[in-house]
Short mmCIF file of C-alpha atoms in Angstrom, two decimals:
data_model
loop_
_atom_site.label_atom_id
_atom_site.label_comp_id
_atom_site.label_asym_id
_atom_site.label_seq_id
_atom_site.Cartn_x
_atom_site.Cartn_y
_atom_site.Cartn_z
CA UNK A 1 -59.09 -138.26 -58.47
CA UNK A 2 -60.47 -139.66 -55.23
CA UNK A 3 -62.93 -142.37 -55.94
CA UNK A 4 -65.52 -144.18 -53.50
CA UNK A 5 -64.60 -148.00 -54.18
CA UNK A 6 -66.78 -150.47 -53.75
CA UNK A 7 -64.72 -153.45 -52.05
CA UNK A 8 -65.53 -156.54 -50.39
CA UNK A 9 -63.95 -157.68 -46.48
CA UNK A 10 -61.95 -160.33 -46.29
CA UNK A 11 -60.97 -159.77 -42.72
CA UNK A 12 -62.10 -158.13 -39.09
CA UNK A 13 -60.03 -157.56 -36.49
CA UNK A 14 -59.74 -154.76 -33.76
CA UNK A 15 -56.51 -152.78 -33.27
CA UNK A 16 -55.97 -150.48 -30.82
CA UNK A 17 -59.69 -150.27 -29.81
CA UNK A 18 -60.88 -149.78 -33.82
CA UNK A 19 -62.38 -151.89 -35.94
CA UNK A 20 -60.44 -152.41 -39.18
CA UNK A 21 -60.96 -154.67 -41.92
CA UNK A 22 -58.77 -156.13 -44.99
CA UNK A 23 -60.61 -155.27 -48.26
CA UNK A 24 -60.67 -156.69 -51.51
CA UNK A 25 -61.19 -153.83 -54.24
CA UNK A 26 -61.11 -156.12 -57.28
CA UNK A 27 -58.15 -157.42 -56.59
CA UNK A 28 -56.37 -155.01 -54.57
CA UNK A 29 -56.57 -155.48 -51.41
CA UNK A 30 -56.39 -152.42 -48.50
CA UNK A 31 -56.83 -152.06 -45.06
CA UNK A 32 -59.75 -149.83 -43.82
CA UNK A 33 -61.67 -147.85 -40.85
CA UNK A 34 -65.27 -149.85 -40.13
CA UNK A 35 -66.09 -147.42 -37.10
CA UNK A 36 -68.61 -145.48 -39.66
CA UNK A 37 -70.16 -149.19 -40.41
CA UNK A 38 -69.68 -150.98 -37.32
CA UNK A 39 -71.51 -153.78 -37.80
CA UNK A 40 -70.32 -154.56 -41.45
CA UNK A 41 -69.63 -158.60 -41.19
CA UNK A 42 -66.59 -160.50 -43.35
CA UNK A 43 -68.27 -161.51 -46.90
CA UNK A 44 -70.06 -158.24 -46.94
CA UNK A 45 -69.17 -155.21 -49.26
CA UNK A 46 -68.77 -151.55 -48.80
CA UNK A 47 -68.09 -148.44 -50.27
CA UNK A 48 -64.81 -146.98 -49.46
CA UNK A 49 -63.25 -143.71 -49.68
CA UNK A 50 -60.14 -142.72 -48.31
CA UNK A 51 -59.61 -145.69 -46.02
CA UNK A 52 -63.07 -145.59 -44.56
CA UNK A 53 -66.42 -147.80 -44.88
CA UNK A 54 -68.82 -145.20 -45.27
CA UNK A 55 -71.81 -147.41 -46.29
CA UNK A 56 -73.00 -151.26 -46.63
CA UNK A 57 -73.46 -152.25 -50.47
CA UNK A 58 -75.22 -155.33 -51.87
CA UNK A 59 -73.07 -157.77 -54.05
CA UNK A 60 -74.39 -157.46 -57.73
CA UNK A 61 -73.69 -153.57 -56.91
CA UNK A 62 -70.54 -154.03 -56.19
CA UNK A 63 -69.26 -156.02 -58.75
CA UNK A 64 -71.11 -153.97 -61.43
CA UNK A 65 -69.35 -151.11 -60.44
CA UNK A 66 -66.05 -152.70 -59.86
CA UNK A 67 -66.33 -154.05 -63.38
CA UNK A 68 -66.82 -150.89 -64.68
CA UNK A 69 -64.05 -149.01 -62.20
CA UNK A 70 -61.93 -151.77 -64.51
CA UNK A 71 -63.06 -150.96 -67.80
CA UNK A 72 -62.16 -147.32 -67.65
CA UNK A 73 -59.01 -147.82 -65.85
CA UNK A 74 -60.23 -146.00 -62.69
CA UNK A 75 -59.20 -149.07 -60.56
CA UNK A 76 -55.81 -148.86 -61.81
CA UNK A 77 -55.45 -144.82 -61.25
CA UNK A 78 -56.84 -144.84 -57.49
CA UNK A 79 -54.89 -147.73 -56.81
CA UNK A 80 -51.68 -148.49 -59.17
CA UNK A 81 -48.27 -147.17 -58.36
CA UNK A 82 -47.64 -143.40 -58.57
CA UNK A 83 -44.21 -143.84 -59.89
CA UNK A 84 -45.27 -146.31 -62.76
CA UNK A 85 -48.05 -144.30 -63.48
CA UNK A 86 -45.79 -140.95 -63.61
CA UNK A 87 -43.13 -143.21 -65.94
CA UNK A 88 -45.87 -143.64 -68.37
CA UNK A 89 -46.72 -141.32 -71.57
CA UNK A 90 -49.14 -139.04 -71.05
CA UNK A 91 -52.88 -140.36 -72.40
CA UNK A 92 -52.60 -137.48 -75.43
CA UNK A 93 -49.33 -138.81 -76.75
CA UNK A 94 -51.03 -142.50 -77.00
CA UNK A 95 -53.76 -140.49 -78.64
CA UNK A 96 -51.72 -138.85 -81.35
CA UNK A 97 -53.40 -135.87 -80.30
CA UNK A 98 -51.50 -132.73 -79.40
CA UNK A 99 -51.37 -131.93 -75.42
CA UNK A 100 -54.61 -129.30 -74.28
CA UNK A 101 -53.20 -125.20 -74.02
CA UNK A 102 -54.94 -123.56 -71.36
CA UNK A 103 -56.76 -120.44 -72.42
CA UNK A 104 -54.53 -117.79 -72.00
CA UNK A 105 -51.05 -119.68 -73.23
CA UNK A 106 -51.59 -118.57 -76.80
CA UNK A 107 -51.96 -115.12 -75.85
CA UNK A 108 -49.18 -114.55 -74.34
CA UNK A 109 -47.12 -116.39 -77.11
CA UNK A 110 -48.80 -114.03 -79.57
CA UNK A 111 -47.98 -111.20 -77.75
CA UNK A 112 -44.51 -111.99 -77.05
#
């Protein structure tokens, strides 16, 4: 899933004729685009999506929905490691509950 994060810059700094900042998303911190928000200042926050500022935020905002990115583990699925997250068990077998059959895979077992 590709979120819009809300994260606050740390940094400014121009590289080959673009502005880019370093962004804190609640801890993890990314480098991103600022040429959609151009005059987005250090201390400020924005939401994020796929490496670009697309709009200013104000603080309480931000951490509100940072907080809540947190508590449903949304920070830690746009932003954690692929291959620790593909060496985990999959969320039904934590669950005890059986993994979901897509419509169709019983049919064809019954008809075998």
């Amino acid at each position: 899933m590709c979120l819009a994060v809300p994260g606050k810059v740390l940094d400014i700094e121009e590289r080959d004729g673009t502005r880019m900042a370093t962004v804190d998303f609640g801890g993890v911190v990314k480098e991103v685009c600022l040429e959609y928000v151009p005059d987005l200042r250090v201390g400020e926050y924005a939401i994020v999506h796929v490496g670009f500022a697309l709009q200013r935020l104000d603080e309480e905002s931000a951490r509100k929905t940072l907080a809540l990115f947190e508590e449903l583990g949304l920070l830690q699925e746009e932003f954690g490691d692929p291959w620790e997250a593909a060496a985990e068990p999959p969320r039904w077998e934590e669950s005890g509950a059986g993994p979901a059959v897509a419509a169709g895979d019983g049919a064809r077992e019954a008809g075998r």
